[in-house]
mmCIF file of C-alpha atoms in Angstrom:
data_model
loop_
_atom_site.group_PDB
_atom_site.id
_atom_site.type_symbol
_atom_site.label_atom_id
_atom_site.label_comp_id
_atom_site.label_asym_id
_atom_site.label_seq_id
_atom_site.Cartn_x
_atom_site.Cartn_y
_atom_site.Cartn_z
ATOM 1 C CA UNK A 1 -42.470 -7.306 2.263
ATOM 2 C CA UNK A 2 -38.576 -6.407 2.585
ATOM 3 C CA UNK A 3 -37.706 -9.575 4.611
ATOM 4 C CA UNK A 4 -38.591 -11.649 1.733
ATOM 5 C CA UNK A 5 -35.993 -9.875 -0.142
ATOM 6 C CA UNK A 6 -33.387 -9.794 1.998
ATOM 7 C CA UNK A 7 -33.687 -13.667 2.306
ATOM 8 C CA UNK A 8 -33.145 -13.889 -1.307
ATOM 9 C CA UNK A 9 -29.825 -12.009 -1.093
ATOM 10 C CA UNK A 10 -26.805 -14.650 -1.533
ATOM 11 C CA UNK A 11 -24.323 -14.767 1.066
ATOM 12 C CA UNK A 12 -21.080 -16.684 -0.174
ATOM 13 C CA UNK A 13 -18.673 -17.825 2.230
ATOM 14 C CA UNK A 14 -14.960 -17.007 1.300
ATOM 15 C CA UNK A 15 -12.588 -19.250 0.039
ATOM 16 C CA UNK A 16 -9.077 -19.616 -0.973
ATOM 17 C CA UNK A 17 -8.463 -19.421 -4.947
ATOM 18 C CA UNK A 18 -6.996 -22.280 -6.768
ATOM 19 C CA UNK A 19 -3.079 -22.730 -6.498
ATOM 20 C CA UNK A 20 -2.302 -21.153 -10.037
ATOM 21 C CA UNK A 21 -4.624 -17.961 -9.551
ATOM 22 C CA UNK A 22 -3.002 -17.484 -5.777
ATOM 23 C CA UNK A 23 0.626 -17.594 -6.810
ATOM 24 C CA UNK A 24 -0.426 -14.939 -9.705
ATOM 25 C CA UNK A 25 -1.890 -12.775 -7.087
ATOM 26 C CA UNK A 26 1.325 -13.351 -4.949
ATOM 27 C CA UNK A 27 3.456 -12.106 -7.697
ATOM 28 C CA UNK A 28 1.189 -8.960 -8.693
ATOM 29 C CA UNK A 29 1.420 -8.284 -4.789
ATOM 30 C CA UNK A 30 4.902 -8.779 -4.744
ATOM 31 C CA UNK A 31 5.328 -6.278 -7.669
ATOM 32 C CA UNK A 32 3.484 -3.777 -6.163
ATOM 33 C CA UNK A 33 5.301 -3.619 -2.999
ATOM 34 C CA UNK A 34 8.433 -3.382 -4.758
ATOM 35 C CA UNK A 35 7.415 -0.622 -7.074
ATOM 36 C CA UNK A 36 6.090 1.366 -4.119
ATOM 37 C CA UNK A 37 9.286 1.022 -2.188
ATOM 38 C CA UNK A 38 11.012 1.886 -5.056
ATOM 39 C CA UNK A 39 9.009 5.126 -5.313
ATOM 40 C CA UNK A 40 9.812 5.766 -1.515
ATOM 41 C CA UNK A 41 13.548 5.414 -2.196
ATOM 42 C CA UNK A 42 13.353 7.863 -4.920
ATOM 43 C CA UNK A 43 11.277 10.239 -2.930
ATOM 44 C CA UNK A 44 13.782 10.256 -0.190
ATOM 45 C CA UNK A 45 16.481 11.217 -2.383
ATOM 46 C CA UNK A 46 14.426 13.932 -3.985
ATOM 47 C CA UNK A 47 13.625 15.271 -0.439
ATOM 48 C CA UNK A 48 17.309 15.130 0.517
ATOM 49 C CA UNK A 49 17.905 16.944 -2.377
ATOM 50 C CA UNK A 50 15.228 19.575 -1.942
ATOM 51 C CA UNK A 51 16.475 20.167 1.987
ATOM 52 C CA UNK A 52 20.130 20.683 0.648
ATOM 53 C CA UNK A 53 19.113 23.383 -1.934
ATOM 54 C CA UNK A 54 17.062 24.965 1.125
ATOM 55 C CA UNK A 55 20.083 24.814 3.429
ATOM 56 C CA UNK A 56 22.118 26.295 0.608
ATOM 57 C CA UNK A 57 19.915 29.233 0.041
ATOM 58 C CA UNK A 58 19.158 29.976 3.918
ATOM 59 C CA UNK A 59 15.654 28.750 3.998
ATOM 60 C CA UNK A 60 14.133 26.528 6.711
ATOM 61 C CA UNK A 61 14.045 22.747 5.689
ATOM 62 C CA UNK A 62 11.060 22.060 8.220
ATOM 63 C CA UNK A 63 8.689 21.433 5.488
ATOM 64 C CA UNK A 64 11.073 19.222 3.759
ATOM 65 C CA UNK A 65 11.497 17.310 6.713
ATOM 66 C CA UNK A 66 7.695 16.911 7.177
ATOM 67 C CA UNK A 67 7.791 15.250 3.789
ATOM 68 C CA UNK A 68 10.402 13.200 4.760
ATOM 69 C CA UNK A 69 8.207 11.877 7.584
ATOM 70 C CA UNK A 70 5.276 11.030 5.129
ATOM 71 C CA UNK A 71 7.611 9.212 3.147
ATOM 72 C CA UNK A 72 8.833 6.933 5.804
ATOM 73 C CA UNK A 73 5.279 6.562 7.038
ATOM 74 C CA UNK A 74 4.436 5.247 3.463
ATOM 75 C CA UNK A 75 7.216 2.789 3.515
ATOM 76 C CA UNK A 76 6.124 1.594 6.988
ATOM 77 C CA UNK A 77 2.775 0.740 5.923
ATOM 78 C CA UNK A 78 4.131 -0.932 2.855
ATOM 79 C CA UNK A 79 6.122 -3.290 4.954
ATOM 80 C CA UNK A 80 3.195 -3.804 7.385
ATOM 81 C CA UNK A 81 1.081 -4.765 4.605
ATOM 82 C CA UNK A 82 3.375 -7.028 3.150
ATOM 83 C CA UNK A 83 3.733 -8.757 6.438
ATOM 84 C CA UNK A 84 0.242 -9.185 6.997
ATOM 85 C CA UNK A 85 -0.402 -10.723 3.688
ATOM 86 C CA UNK A 86 2.422 -13.029 4.402
ATOM 87 C CA UNK A 87 1.068 -14.151 7.648
ATOM 88 C CA UNK A 88 -2.599 -14.650 5.947
ATOM 89 C CA UNK A 89 -0.974 -16.678 2.976
#
């Protein structure tokens, strides 16, 4: 009984979108990548400011350094995602 239901499930093949849709999708991906990179840049500046304030007050800046590492990892992921999409397209 279950096998009859499984035969009725469609299995569409992937195909590239039409030229106009593909260009619009690429534009949206470019904007998204630019926005995330801008946020990473602002986050680096904010992290540097927090590190400077921690140093001025004599506190340890280790937690801010870990935040900086996460920001750099996020920027690397955005760059790799853009490269992967460009390789596919």
